[in-house]
Tab-separated table of C-alpha atoms in Angstrom:
chain	number	residue	atom	x	y	z
A	1	MET	CA	0.000	0.000	0.000
A	2	SER	CA	1.470	3.353	-1.008
A	3	PHE	CA	0.348	6.793	-2.026
A	4	THR	CA	1.848	10.018	-3.286
A	5	ALA	CA	0.612	13.570	-3.527
A	6	THR	CA	0.495	13.451	-7.302
A	7	LYS	CA	-1.548	10.305	-7.701
A	8	PHE	CA	-3.422	9.879	-4.495
A	9	ALA	CA	-6.455	11.434	-2.892
A	10	THR	CA	-9.550	9.865	-1.489
A	11	SER	CA	-13.176	9.855	-2.308
A	12	PRO	CA	-15.018	12.976	-1.256
A	13	LEU	CA	-18.067	12.399	0.877
A	14	PRO	CA	-20.790	15.029	1.179
A	15	LEU	CA	-21.327	15.105	4.887
A	16	ASN	CA	-25.037	15.807	5.204
A	17	PHE	CA	-27.514	13.888	3.154
A	18	THR	CA	-30.397	16.217	3.986
A	19	THR	CA	-28.705	19.480	3.033
A	20	PRO	CA	-27.951	20.101	-0.663
A	21	ARG	CA	-24.842	22.048	-1.564
A	22	SER	CA	-25.951	24.700	-4.017
A	23	ASN	CA	-22.872	25.069	-6.201
A	24	ASP	CA	-21.786	21.450	-6.396
A	25	LYS	CA	-21.393	19.589	-9.638
A	26	PRO	CA	-22.040	15.852	-9.610
A	27	LEU	CA	-19.053	13.812	-8.501
A	28	SER	CA	-17.723	11.199	-10.886
A	29	PHE	CA	-16.568	7.804	-9.682
A	30	SER	CA	-14.524	5.240	-11.520
A	31	PHE	CA	-15.750	2.119	-9.762
A	32	ASP	CA	-18.949	0.169	-9.483
A	33	HIS	CA	-20.959	1.293	-6.435
A	34	SER	CA	-22.695	-2.049	-6.334
A	35	ARG	CA	-19.478	-3.620	-5.071
A	36	LEU	CA	-19.868	-1.757	-1.824
A	37	ASN	CA	-22.052	-2.693	1.072
A	38	PRO	CA	-24.753	-0.004	1.355
A	39	SER	CA	-25.078	-0.604	5.065
A	40	SER	CA	-21.481	0.532	5.596
A	41	SER	CA	-21.953	3.993	4.119
A	42	PHE	CA	-22.082	7.039	6.348
A	43	LEU	CA	-25.387	8.606	7.231
A	44	GLY	CA	-24.140	11.893	5.845
A	45	SER	CA	-23.077	10.393	2.537
A	46	THR	CA	-24.881	10.477	-0.768
A	47	ARG	CA	-21.965	8.623	-2.334
A	48	LYS	CA	-20.398	5.396	-1.217
A	49	LEU	CA	-16.895	4.899	0.189
A	50	LEU	CA	-14.094	5.278	-1.248
A	51	ARG	CA	-12.259	6.621	-4.322
A	52	PHE	CA	-8.752	7.921	-4.885
A	53	SER	CA	-7.930	10.516	-7.507
A	54	ALA	CA	-5.105	12.874	-8.388
A	55	PRO	CA	-5.140	16.521	-7.405
A	56	THR	CA	-5.104	17.165	-11.130
A	57	ARG	CA	-7.470	15.429	-13.553
A	58	ALA	CA	-6.397	11.837	-14.123
A	59	SER	CA	-7.557	9.043	-16.331
A	60	SER	CA	-10.616	7.286	-14.953
A	61	SER	CA	-9.052	3.966	-15.850
A	62	SER	CA	-6.119	4.461	-13.512
A	63	SER	CA	-6.228	2.727	-10.175
A	64	SER	CA	-4.479	3.171	-6.881
A	65	PRO	CA	-3.301	0.347	-4.612
A	66	VAL	CA	-4.636	2.298	-1.664
A	67	ALA	CA	-8.082	2.455	-3.189
A	68	ALA	CA	-7.987	-1.286	-3.621
A	69	VAL	CA	-7.226	-1.746	0.050
A	70	LEU	CA	-9.859	0.630	1.348
A	71	LEU	CA	-12.590	-0.615	-0.965
A	72	GLN	CA	-12.249	-4.167	0.162
A	73	PRO	CA	-14.218	-5.531	3.121
A	74	THR	CA	-12.691	-5.215	6.560
A	75	SER	CA	-12.174	-8.971	6.707
A	76	ASN	CA	-9.472	-8.675	4.022
A	77	LEU	CA	-7.403	-6.262	6.103
A	78	LEU	CA	-5.231	-8.859	7.775
A	79	ILE	CA	-4.151	-8.679	11.397
A	80	THR	CA	-2.757	-11.287	13.744
A	81	LYS	CA	-4.622	-12.444	16.825
A	82	GLU	CA	-2.166	-10.589	19.038
A	83	GLU	CA	-2.704	-7.367	17.079
A	84	GLY	CA	-6.471	-7.778	17.130
A	85	LEU	CA	-6.618	-8.276	20.883
A	86	GLU	CA	-4.277	-5.317	21.433
A	87	LEU	CA	-6.569	-3.093	19.353
A	88	TYR	CA	-9.628	-4.332	21.219
A	89	GLU	CA	-8.036	-3.756	24.625
A	90	ASP	CA	-6.981	-0.225	23.730
A	91	MET	CA	-10.427	0.665	22.404
A	92	ILE	CA	-12.157	-0.834	25.455
A	93	LEU	CA	-9.783	1.091	27.708
A	94	GLY	CA	-10.695	4.332	25.942
A	95	ARG	CA	-14.441	3.700	26.019
A	96	PHE	CA	-14.626	2.448	29.610
A	97	PHE	CA	-12.327	5.233	30.813
A	98	GLU	CA	-14.577	7.896	29.302
A	99	ASP	CA	-17.678	6.264	30.772
A	100	LYS	CA	-15.980	6.305	34.159
A	101	CYS	CA	-15.112	9.983	33.629
A	102	ALA	CA	-18.779	10.779	33.078
A	103	GLU	CA	-19.670	8.941	36.279
A	104	MET	CA	-17.011	10.785	38.283
A	105	TYR	CA	-17.947	14.152	36.768
A	106	TYR	CA	-21.573	13.807	37.794
A	107	ARG	CA	-20.445	12.723	41.261
A	108	GLY	CA	-18.540	15.983	41.620
A	109	LYS	CA	-15.032	14.542	41.398
A	110	MET	CA	-14.108	16.565	38.283
A	111	PHE	CA	-14.605	20.209	37.454
A	112	GLY	CA	-14.586	22.430	34.396
A	113	PHE	CA	-15.211	21.240	30.865
A	114	VAL	CA	-14.736	17.542	30.170
A	115	HIS	CA	-14.907	16.441	26.523
A	116	LEU	CA	-15.373	12.705	26.009
A	117	TYR	CA	-14.161	10.574	23.103
A	118	ASN	CA	-16.852	7.893	22.964
A	119	GLY	CA	-17.367	6.693	19.400
A	120	GLN	CA	-14.043	7.924	18.024
A	121	GLU	CA	-11.824	5.177	19.474
A	122	ALA	CA	-10.972	3.675	16.073
A	123	VAL	CA	-9.018	6.809	15.172
A	124	SER	CA	-6.872	6.983	18.298
A	125	THR	CA	-6.207	3.251	18.392
A	126	GLY	CA	-5.752	2.910	14.630
A	127	PHE	CA	-3.037	5.556	14.557
A	128	ILE	CA	-1.295	5.701	17.919
A	129	LYS	CA	-0.791	1.971	18.462
A	130	LEU	CA	1.423	1.964	15.343
A	131	LEU	CA	3.831	4.503	16.829
A	132	LYS	CA	7.122	4.005	18.585
A	133	LYS	CA	7.531	5.395	22.078
A	134	GLU	CA	9.826	8.107	20.703
A	135	ASP	CA	7.190	9.391	18.268
A	136	TYR	CA	5.186	12.499	19.135
A	137	VAL	CA	1.452	12.983	19.584
A	138	VAL	CA	-0.234	16.387	19.739
A	139	SER	CA	-3.867	16.286	20.787
A	140	THR	CA	-6.852	18.558	21.308
A	141	TYR	CA	-9.120	19.272	24.288
A	142	ARG	CA	-10.610	15.789	23.681
A	143	ASP	CA	-7.344	14.216	24.749
A	144	HIS	CA	-7.856	11.585	27.455
A	145	VAL	CA	-7.923	8.626	25.074
A	146	HIS	CA	-4.989	9.864	23.000
A	147	ALA	CA	-2.980	9.928	26.233
A	148	LEU	CA	-4.046	6.403	27.143
A	149	SER	CA	-3.265	5.053	23.665
A	150	LYS	CA	0.209	6.645	23.864
A	151	GLY	CA	0.896	4.763	27.080
A	152	VAL	CA	0.136	7.256	29.845
A	153	SER	CA	-1.272	5.224	32.736
A	154	SER	CA	-4.934	5.288	33.706
A	155	ARG	CA	-3.857	6.368	37.176
A	156	ALA	CA	-1.975	9.389	35.850
A	157	VAL	CA	-4.800	10.493	33.536
A	158	MET	CA	-7.546	9.968	36.123
A	159	SER	CA	-5.547	11.787	38.801
A	160	GLU	CA	-5.057	14.700	36.428
A	161	LEU	CA	-8.798	14.866	35.877
A	162	PHE	CA	-9.276	14.872	39.653
A	163	GLY	CA	-6.787	17.764	39.917
A	164	LYS	CA	-4.397	15.729	42.056
A	165	ALA	CA	-0.631	16.016	42.446
A	166	THR	CA	-0.168	12.484	41.089
A	167	GLY	CA	-1.652	13.445	37.709
A	168	CYS	CA	0.457	13.525	34.565
A	169	CYS	CA	0.613	17.350	34.904
A	170	ARG	CA	0.634	17.306	38.723
A	171	GLY	CA	-2.990	18.407	38.745
A	172	GLN	CA	-2.370	21.678	36.924
A	173	GLY	CA	-3.459	20.636	33.436
A	174	GLY	CA	-6.850	19.079	33.915
A	175	SER	CA	-9.011	17.531	31.247
A	176	MET	CA	-7.871	19.630	28.301
A	177	HIS	CA	-4.125	19.736	28.909
A	178	MET	CA	-2.786	16.202	29.205
A	179	PHE	CA	0.994	16.140	28.790
A	180	SER	CA	3.693	13.540	29.275
A	181	ARG	CA	7.334	14.135	28.488
A	182	GLU	CA	8.051	10.465	29.146
A	183	HIS	CA	5.611	9.383	26.429
A	184	ASN	CA	6.220	12.324	24.048
A	185	LEU	CA	2.626	13.433	24.414
A	186	LEU	CA	3.029	17.143	23.741
A	187	GLY	CA	-0.303	18.176	25.064
A	188	GLY	CA	-3.925	18.557	24.777
A	189	PHE	CA	-4.802	22.118	23.789
A	190	ALA	CA	-7.917	23.988	24.841
A	191	PHE	CA	-8.161	26.233	21.773
A	192	ILE	CA	-8.801	24.665	18.403
A	193	GLY	CA	-5.805	24.568	16.105
A	194	GLU	CA	-3.209	25.735	18.610
A	195	GLY	CA	-1.598	22.306	18.749
A	196	ILE	CA	-0.935	22.161	14.998
A	197	PRO	CA	2.018	24.616	15.043
A	198	VAL	CA	3.455	22.745	18.044
A	199	ALA	CA	3.218	19.471	16.110
A	200	THR	CA	4.798	21.066	13.047
A	201	GLY	CA	7.635	22.316	15.237
A	202	ALA	CA	8.168	18.838	16.689
A	203	ALA	CA	8.326	17.385	13.185
A	204	PHE	CA	10.795	20.094	12.146
A	205	SER	CA	12.923	19.236	15.190
A	206	SER	CA	13.082	15.575	14.114
A	207	LYS	CA	14.119	16.503	10.585
A	208	TYR	CA	16.686	19.065	11.762
A	209	ARG	CA	18.269	16.655	14.224
A	210	ARG	CA	18.517	13.968	11.569
A	211	GLU	CA	19.674	16.021	8.584
A	212	VAL	CA	21.645	18.860	10.197
A	213	LEU	CA	22.876	17.408	13.474
A	214	ASN	CA	23.329	13.952	11.886
A	215	GLU	CA	21.536	12.099	14.660
A	216	ALA	CA	20.915	8.748	13.021
A	217	ASP	CA	18.184	7.741	15.453
A	218	ALA	CA	16.147	10.933	14.981
A	219	ASP	CA	13.435	9.331	12.890
A	220	GLN	CA	10.474	10.370	15.049
A	221	VAL	CA	7.093	10.847	13.391
A	222	THR	CA	4.577	13.353	14.738
A	223	LEU	CA	0.799	12.878	14.726
A	224	ALA	CA	-1.276	16.058	14.913
A	225	PHE	CA	-4.895	15.387	15.870
A	226	PHE	CA	-7.599	18.005	15.378
A	227	GLY	CA	-11.257	18.259	14.443
A	228	ASP	CA	-13.252	19.409	11.446
A	229	GLY	CA	-13.950	22.787	13.055
A	230	THR	CA	-10.213	23.534	13.076
A	231	CYS	CA	-9.864	23.161	9.328
A	232	ASN	CA	-11.121	26.687	8.621
A	233	ASN	CA	-8.428	28.239	10.817
A	234	GLY	CA	-5.345	29.948	9.454
A	235	GLN	CA	-2.666	28.028	11.324
A	236	PHE	CA	-3.945	24.809	9.755
A	237	TYR	CA	-3.118	26.080	6.271
A	238	GLU	CA	0.134	27.706	7.313
A	239	CYS	CA	1.360	24.454	8.796
A	240	LEU	CA	0.238	22.353	5.825
A	241	ASN	CA	2.329	24.674	3.660
A	242	MET	CA	5.424	24.494	5.874
A	243	ALA	CA	5.169	20.728	6.318
A	244	ALA	CA	4.899	20.153	2.565
A	245	LEU	CA	7.628	22.696	1.759
A	246	TRP	CA	10.124	21.093	4.123
A	247	LYS	CA	8.847	17.491	3.748
A	248	LEU	CA	8.374	17.160	7.477
A	249	PRO	CA	7.693	13.758	9.092
A	250	ILE	CA	4.160	14.552	10.231
A	251	VAL	CA	0.662	13.154	9.727
A	252	PHE	CA	-2.236	15.580	10.067
A	253	VAL	CA	-5.182	13.566	11.399
A	254	VAL	CA	-8.597	15.202	11.088
A	255	GLU	CA	-11.139	13.618	13.417
A	256	ASN	CA	-14.172	14.774	11.473
A	257	ASN	CA	-17.070	13.971	13.785
A	258	LEU	CA	-19.318	16.171	11.612
A	259	TRP	CA	-20.051	18.707	14.357
A	260	ALA	CA	-18.076	21.654	15.735
A	261	ILE	CA	-19.856	21.919	19.091
A	262	GLY	CA	-23.376	22.570	17.759
A	263	MET	CA	-22.457	23.640	14.225
A	264	SER	CA	-22.840	21.107	11.437
A	265	HIS	CA	-19.621	20.839	9.466
A	266	ILE	CA	-21.398	21.249	6.149
A	267	ARG	CA	-23.005	24.517	7.220
A	268	ALA	CA	-19.688	26.032	8.291
A	269	THR	CA	-17.413	25.006	5.431
A	270	SER	CA	-17.589	26.038	1.774
A	271	ASP	CA	-16.142	22.679	0.718
A	272	PRO	CA	-16.599	20.096	3.491
A	273	GLN	CA	-14.253	17.584	1.846
A	274	ILE	CA	-11.258	18.257	4.068
A	275	TRP	CA	-9.027	15.629	2.453
A	276	LYS	CA	-8.790	17.795	-0.697
A	277	LYS	CA	-6.770	20.413	1.160
A	278	GLY	CA	-3.816	17.994	1.202
A	279	PRO	CA	-3.225	17.784	-2.559
A	280	ALA	CA	-3.683	21.557	-2.758
A	281	PHE	CA	-0.424	21.827	-0.793
A	282	GLY	CA	1.320	18.985	-2.605
A	283	MET	CA	0.746	16.211	-0.087
A	284	PRO	CA	-1.542	13.158	-0.139
A	285	GLY	CA	-5.083	13.751	1.052
A	286	VAL	CA	-6.892	10.688	2.346
A	287	HIS	CA	-10.469	10.044	3.407
A	288	VAL	CA	-11.127	6.958	5.503
A	289	ASP	CA	-13.976	5.403	7.455
A	290	GLY	CA	-13.112	6.548	10.957
A	291	MET	CA	-15.566	4.063	12.474
A	292	ASP	CA	-13.488	1.089	11.265
A	293	VAL	CA	-10.246	0.630	13.164
A	294	LEU	CA	-8.755	-1.725	10.580
A	295	LYS	CA	-9.288	0.699	7.716
A	296	VAL	CA	-7.905	3.546	9.811
A	297	ARG	CA	-4.927	1.392	10.721
A	298	GLU	CA	-4.204	0.542	7.098
A	299	VAL	CA	-4.089	4.203	6.080
A	300	ALA	CA	-2.183	5.150	9.239
A	301	LYS	CA	0.467	2.513	8.593
A	302	GLU	CA	1.355	3.903	5.181
A	303	ALA	CA	1.160	7.554	6.264
A	304	ILE	CA	3.463	6.916	9.246
A	305	GLU	CA	5.890	4.814	7.219
A	306	ARG	CA	6.205	7.348	4.406
A	307	ALA	CA	6.821	10.091	6.975
A	308	ARG	CA	9.542	7.989	8.584
A	309	ARG	CA	11.098	7.316	5.177
A	310	GLY	CA	11.444	11.058	4.657
A	311	GLU	CA	8.720	11.317	2.028
A	312	GLY	CA	6.852	14.094	3.810
A	313	PRO	CA	3.455	14.749	5.370
A	314	THR	CA	-0.003	13.300	4.778
A	315	LEU	CA	-3.438	14.715	5.543
A	316	VAL	CA	-5.895	12.036	6.686
A	317	GLU	CA	-9.577	12.816	7.159
A	318	CYS	CA	-11.223	10.224	9.399
A	319	GLU	CA	-15.000	10.540	9.235
A	320	THR	CA	-16.174	9.527	12.688
A	321	TYR	CA	-18.832	10.431	15.246
A	322	ARG	CA	-18.961	11.234	18.929
A	323	PHE	CA	-21.649	9.398	20.881
A	324	ARG	CA	-21.994	12.082	23.550
A	325	GLY	CA	-22.463	15.843	23.487
A	326	HIS	CA	-19.600	18.213	22.810
A	327	SER	CA	-18.783	18.145	26.522
A	328	LEU	CA	-20.479	16.790	29.618
A	329	ALA	CA	-22.098	20.216	29.997
A	330	ASP	CA	-23.752	19.857	26.572
A	331	PRO	CA	-27.316	18.435	26.602
A	332	ASP	CA	-26.774	17.379	22.959
A	333	GLU	CA	-30.150	18.553	21.705
A	334	LEU	CA	-29.051	19.906	18.312
A	335	ARG	CA	-28.177	16.679	16.523
A	336	ASP	CA	-30.907	14.677	14.824
A	337	PRO	CA	-31.833	11.588	16.916
A	338	ALA	CA	-31.914	9.517	13.717
A	339	GLU	CA	-28.333	10.557	12.953
A	340	LYS	CA	-27.183	9.573	16.432
A	341	GLU	CA	-29.013	6.260	16.211
A	342	HIS	CA	-27.401	5.508	12.855
A	343	TYR	CA	-23.879	6.037	14.126
A	344	ALA	CA	-24.588	4.120	17.323
A	345	GLY	CA	-25.300	1.210	15.003
A	346	ARG	CA	-21.815	1.609	13.555
A	347	ASP	CA	-20.051	1.420	16.911
A	348	PRO	CA	-16.349	0.764	16.109
A	349	ILE	CA	-15.874	-1.487	19.137
A	350	THR	CA	-18.874	-3.654	18.276
A	351	ALA	CA	-17.602	-3.916	14.702
A	352	LEU	CA	-14.112	-4.990	15.792
A	353	LYS	CA	-15.506	-7.505	18.263
A	354	LYS	CA	-17.626	-9.042	15.505
A	355	HIS	CA	-14.612	-9.188	13.186
A	356	LEU	CA	-12.397	-10.864	15.786
A	357	ILE	CA	-14.949	-13.552	16.613
A	358	GLU	CA	-15.937	-14.264	13.020
A	359	ASN	CA	-12.284	-14.610	11.950
A	360	ASN	CA	-11.228	-16.740	14.943
A	361	LEU	CA	-8.953	-13.996	16.253
A	362	GLY	CA	-10.578	-13.919	19.661
A	363	SER	CA	-13.275	-15.765	21.573
A	364	GLU	CA	-16.101	-14.331	23.647
A	365	GLN	CA	-14.275	-15.491	26.753
A	366	GLU	CA	-11.045	-13.741	25.778
A	367	LEU	CA	-12.827	-10.490	25.007
A	368	LYS	CA	-14.801	-10.622	28.245
A	369	ALA	CA	-11.535	-11.216	30.106
A	370	ILE	CA	-10.138	-8.045	28.540
A	371	GLU	CA	-13.219	-6.088	29.580
A	372	LYS	CA	-12.936	-7.410	33.137
A	373	LYS	CA	-9.252	-6.473	33.228
A	374	ILE	CA	-10.023	-2.912	32.116
A	375	ASP	CA	-12.810	-2.600	34.699
A	376	GLU	CA	-10.322	-3.515	37.424
A	377	ILE	CA	-7.707	-1.087	36.090
A	378	LEU	CA	-10.206	1.753	36.135
A	379	GLU	CA	-11.506	0.965	39.614
A	380	ASP	CA	-7.899	1.094	40.777
A	381	ALA	CA	-7.334	4.390	38.907
A	382	VAL	CA	-10.346	6.020	40.568
A	383	GLU	CA	-9.321	4.805	44.033
A	384	PHE	CA	-5.761	6.002	43.447
A	385	ALA	CA	-6.905	9.426	42.213
A	386	ASP	CA	-9.372	9.862	45.039
A	387	LYS	CA	-6.749	9.130	47.698
A	388	SER	CA	-4.009	11.207	46.067
A	389	PRO	CA	-3.088	14.583	47.582
A	390	LEU	CA	-3.995	17.940	46.117
A	391	PRO	CA	-1.103	20.013	44.726
A	392	PRO	CA	0.571	22.234	47.333
A	393	ARG	CA	0.058	25.989	47.030
A	394	SER	CA	3.807	26.360	46.526
A	395	GLN	CA	3.371	24.668	43.150
A	396	LEU	CA	1.124	27.430	41.813
A	397	LEU	CA	3.799	29.545	40.128
A	398	GLU	CA	6.052	26.714	39.029
A	399	ASN	CA	6.452	26.379	35.260
A	400	VAL	CA	5.174	29.932	34.804
A	401	PHE	CA	8.456	31.820	35.057
A	402	ALA	CA	12.008	30.787	34.227
A	403	ASP	CA	12.969	30.316	37.866
A	404	SER	CA	11.345	27.859	40.200
A	405	LYS	CA	10.379	30.523	42.736
A	406	GLY	CA	8.289	32.348	40.213
A	407	PHE	CA	9.433	35.988	40.326
A	408	GLY	CA	12.492	36.153	38.117
A	409	ILE	CA	16.178	36.649	38.733
A	410	GLY	CA	17.632	40.128	39.161
A	411	PRO	CA	20.802	41.569	37.562
A	412	ASP	CA	22.821	40.465	40.563
A	413	GLY	CA	21.839	36.848	39.964
A	414	ARG	CA	19.666	36.649	43.074
A	415	TYR	CA	15.995	35.816	43.143
A	416	ARG	CA	13.980	39.036	43.094
A	417	CYS	CA	11.614	37.703	45.749
A	418	GLU	CA	14.535	37.493	48.182
A	419	ASP	CA	15.135	41.272	47.945
A	420	PRO	CA	13.249	42.920	50.877
A	421	LYS	CA	12.548	45.953	48.684
A	422	PHE	CA	10.822	43.791	46.087
A	423	THR	CA	7.539	43.744	47.982
A	424	GLU	CA	7.620	47.291	49.348
A	425	GLY	CA	4.300	48.962	48.633
A	426	THR	CA	2.741	45.715	47.432
A	427	ALA	CA	2.278	43.932	50.739
A	428	HIS	CA	-1.478	44.259	50.371
A	429	VAL	CA	-1.471	42.299	47.121
């Protein structure tokens, strides 16, 4: 499986079947729609999945090996039993963890905005479980599951959500700012798009260390996760341009769950086919079924490998769906109940479980054992977080200023706060 910017792009999918797009011309497809299973199409799609085309007009008789992979049934995307069970365990961990978060939030153990990932697990698992520990992940405010997939412990993530000193950010990050230097998780980010320049910088660092500093082992790949609502923001385009210009080892992963809070993607975007923005900058643009972990994994594998080979960035649009509101404070009254019911019927975990059993890659007993194991891990994480201490007040100004005491260093090399005159006239503050 391979793809290039000049011969590869995926099938566009109109994202709302009830809302016509006034200026659209009919899309042409070079394959027989009857080959595809109608039940696997997206609710928002008037065309079936998937096609690959060039950013410039290409012959309709040409074919792409990637298209062949993504058009075939999931059962033809081969995995070993060990791989299948690893994928299932990671997805169950993500789903059960988020369910436990909801429970703890409503019990008053968490505060602020908490954005859950239910329904999107195929994207996190499909991409992150292919990474090496040294590779980088940059997330969004919906970051708990990305952290778990990258290897941050359930204890550390749960404690961070509880605001405890044992959290991965010592209780100072909270739900939207998961970070782990040990696991090269460079953060969740509260504002949309602000993580993309950070990810681009990480990818530039890898390339610079390898090509300028001659560090042979500097082959890290960076994954930048963001949502459909981010793709109308300027830094997204700026970073696509830089990444393509410098052939940076980065994969831009769009988790298109069709809604930016309460705004339908199709109502907010002149051309909702995000994948097409890749070829516009000279990189591959890929659209994949983000509710199928094996299809996501197949695309992710090639995108990560080509980045590691030095062939540059890829833009991957994963069409997925969140099963809960935008956050736990969102009553989720704006989305059509029929739409939500449709996507609930395409649950990525249920689909993987069915695939594993039908292909003798896992038994009911083995899968139930995994679920029991995750339940126990999460009960332990909650107990650990609940018993952990709150951060001390002395920690408040750490990591804000260059010095650990928080007030800067004077010209004489001494801490300003140690100068008795420093607080004269401000004692009331």
